[in-house]
Amino acid sequence: MAGANNKRQVFNSLLEVLRKFIAFDNAIVLTRDDEASDLHVLMSTVTTLDFSHWQVGSTFNRCINGECIALYSPKDIEEFKNKSTDLLDICNSSLITGVKISSGDAMIILMSTEKRTFHF
C-alpha cells in the first residue's frame, strides 16, 4: 500500500491483503465527514454501487465504535433493508468493521454471495 498513488490503488492493495485471510466476493468502503451524515461509498468493487448512500442505524454505529460484526442475513438488518435487490443478491453474508479517522468515520463491508461465510 505504501507505493499506492491514489485511493483506488490503496483500496485494491487492501483487498489483496484481506483476501489472503478472508474469503469474500465484493467489498465497499463507506465514509462520512460527521456523525450526523449518512455514509457514502468511497470505493467499491461493484461500480453500480459507487454513488449509493447508507443510513447509519444501530449495527453500523456499533461497527463505527470498534466492533467487527458478521451478518448472516444482511437483508434483515436496518441498514440493508432499503438497498436494491441487485445488492442483496450479491450480499448473502457480510463482515463489517469501522474505524474513526481524522476526517470522520470509515467502514469496510466485505460481502459474500454465500450464506454464513464469515466465522469468528
CSV table of C-alpha atoms in Angstrom, one decimal:
chain,number,residue,atom,x,y,z
A,1,MET,CA,0.0,0.0,0.0
A,2,ALA,CA,2.9,2.3,0.6
A,3,GLY,CA,3.6,2.6,-3.1
A,4,ALA,CA,0.0,3.4,-4.0
A,5,ASN,CA,-0.6,6.7,-5.8
A,6,ASN,CA,-4.3,7.1,-5.4
A,7,LYS,CA,-7.4,5.9,-3.4
A,8,ARG,CA,-8.2,3.1,-5.9
A,9,GLN,CA,-4.7,1.7,-5.6
A,10,VAL,CA,-4.8,1.8,-1.8
A,11,PHE,CA,-8.2,0.1,-1.9
A,12,ASN,CA,-7.0,-2.7,-4.3
A,13,SER,CA,-3.9,-3.2,-2.2
A,14,LEU,CA,-6.0,-3.5,1.0
A,15,LEU,CA,-8.3,-6.1,-0.7
A,16,GLU,CA,-5.3,-8.1,-1.9
A,17,VAL,CA,-4.1,-8.3,1.7
A,18,LEU,CA,-7.5,-9.1,3.1
A,19,ARG,CA,-8.1,-11.9,0.6
A,20,LYS,CA,-5.1,-13.8,2.0
A,21,PHE,CA,-7.0,-14.2,5.2
A,22,ILE,CA,-10.7,-13.8,4.4
A,23,ALA,CA,-12.8,-15.2,1.5
A,24,PHE,CA,-15.1,-12.6,0.1
A,25,ASP,CA,-16.6,-11.7,-3.3
A,26,ASN,CA,-17.0,-7.9,-3.1
A,27,ALA,CA,-16.2,-5.0,-0.8
A,28,ILE,CA,-17.3,-1.5,-0.2
A,29,VAL,CA,-15.6,1.3,1.8
A,30,LEU,CA,-18.1,3.9,3.3
A,31,THR,CA,-17.1,7.2,4.8
A,32,ARG,CA,-18.8,10.3,6.3
A,33,ASP,CA,-17.5,13.6,7.5
A,34,ASP,CA,-19.5,14.0,10.7
A,35,GLU,CA,-21.8,11.9,13.0
A,36,ALA,CA,-25.0,13.5,11.6
A,37,SER,CA,-24.4,12.5,8.0
A,38,ASP,CA,-25.2,9.3,6.1
A,39,LEU,CA,-22.3,7.2,4.9
A,40,HIS,CA,-21.4,7.4,1.2
A,41,VAL,CA,-19.4,5.0,-1.0
A,42,LEU,CA,-15.8,5.9,-1.2
A,43,MET,CA,-14.6,2.8,-3.1
A,44,SER,CA,-16.4,-0.4,-4.2
A,45,THR,CA,-15.7,-3.5,-6.2
A,46,VAL,CA,-19.3,-3.1,-7.6
A,47,THR,CA,-19.3,0.0,-9.8
A,48,THR,CA,-23.1,0.2,-9.8
A,49,LEU,CA,-23.0,0.9,-6.0
A,50,ASP,CA,-20.4,3.7,-6.2
A,51,PHE,CA,-22.9,6.5,-5.6
A,52,SER,CA,-25.2,5.0,-3.1
A,53,HIS,CA,-25.7,6.4,0.4
A,54,TRP,CA,-26.2,4.4,3.5
A,55,GLN,CA,-28.1,5.4,6.6
A,56,VAL,CA,-26.5,4.7,9.9
A,57,GLY,CA,-28.5,2.5,12.2
A,58,SER,CA,-27.6,0.6,15.3
A,59,THR,CA,-25.5,-2.1,13.5
A,60,PHE,CA,-23.3,0.5,11.7
A,61,ASN,CA,-23.0,2.6,14.9
A,62,ARG,CA,-21.6,-0.5,16.7
A,63,CYS,CA,-19.1,-1.0,13.8
A,64,ILE,CA,-18.0,2.6,13.8
A,65,ASN,CA,-17.4,2.4,17.5
A,66,GLY,CA,-15.0,-0.5,17.1
A,67,GLU,CA,-16.9,-3.7,16.7
A,68,CYS,CA,-16.5,-6.2,13.9
A,69,ILE,CA,-19.8,-7.8,13.0
A,70,ALA,CA,-20.6,-10.8,10.8
A,71,LEU,CA,-24.1,-10.7,9.3
A,72,TYR,CA,-25.6,-14.0,8.1
A,73,SER,CA,-28.7,-12.3,6.7
A,74,PRO,CA,-27.9,-8.7,5.8
A,75,LYS,CA,-31.3,-8.2,4.2
A,76,ASP,CA,-32.8,-8.4,7.8
A,77,ILE,CA,-30.6,-5.6,9.1
A,78,GLU,CA,-31.9,-2.0,9.2
A,79,GLU,CA,-29.1,-0.6,7.1
A,80,PHE,CA,-29.7,-3.1,4.3
A,81,LYS,CA,-33.5,-3.0,4.2
A,82,ASN,CA,-33.7,-0.2,1.6
A,83,LYS,CA,-31.0,-1.5,-0.7
A,84,SER,CA,-31.6,-2.8,-4.2
A,85,THR,CA,-32.2,-6.4,-4.9
A,86,ASP,CA,-29.1,-6.3,-7.0
A,87,LEU,CA,-27.0,-5.6,-3.9
A,88,LEU,CA,-28.9,-8.1,-1.8
A,89,ASP,CA,-28.4,-10.8,-4.4
A,90,ILE,CA,-24.6,-10.5,-4.1
A,91,CYS,CA,-24.6,-10.0,-0.3
A,92,ASN,CA,-26.0,-13.1,1.4
A,93,SER,CA,-23.5,-12.6,4.3
A,94,SER,CA,-21.1,-9.8,5.2
A,95,LEU,CA,-18.4,-8.8,7.6
A,96,ILE,CA,-18.3,-5.2,8.7
A,97,THR,CA,-15.9,-3.2,10.6
A,98,GLY,CA,-15.4,0.6,11.1
A,99,VAL,CA,-12.8,3.0,12.2
A,100,LYS,CA,-12.7,6.6,13.4
A,101,ILE,CA,-10.4,8.6,11.1
A,102,SER,CA,-9.2,12.2,11.4
A,103,SER,CA,-11.8,13.4,8.8
A,104,GLY,CA,-14.8,11.4,10.2
A,105,ASP,CA,-15.8,7.8,10.1
A,106,ALA,CA,-15.0,5.0,7.7
A,107,MET,CA,-16.3,1.4,7.4
A,108,ILE,CA,-15.5,-1.5,5.2
A,109,ILE,CA,-18.1,-4.1,4.2
A,110,LEU,CA,-16.9,-7.4,2.9
A,111,MET,CA,-19.6,-9.3,1.1
A,112,SER,CA,-20.2,-12.9,0.0
A,113,THR,CA,-22.8,-14.4,-2.2
A,114,GLU,CA,-22.7,-17.5,0.1
A,115,LYS,CA,-24.7,-17.6,3.4
A,116,ARG,CA,-22.8,-18.0,6.7
A,117,THR,CA,-19.4,-17.3,5.1
A,118,PHE,CA,-17.7,-15.3,7.9
A,119,HIS,CA,-16.9,-17.0,11.2
A,120,PHE,CA,-15.1,-15.9,14.3
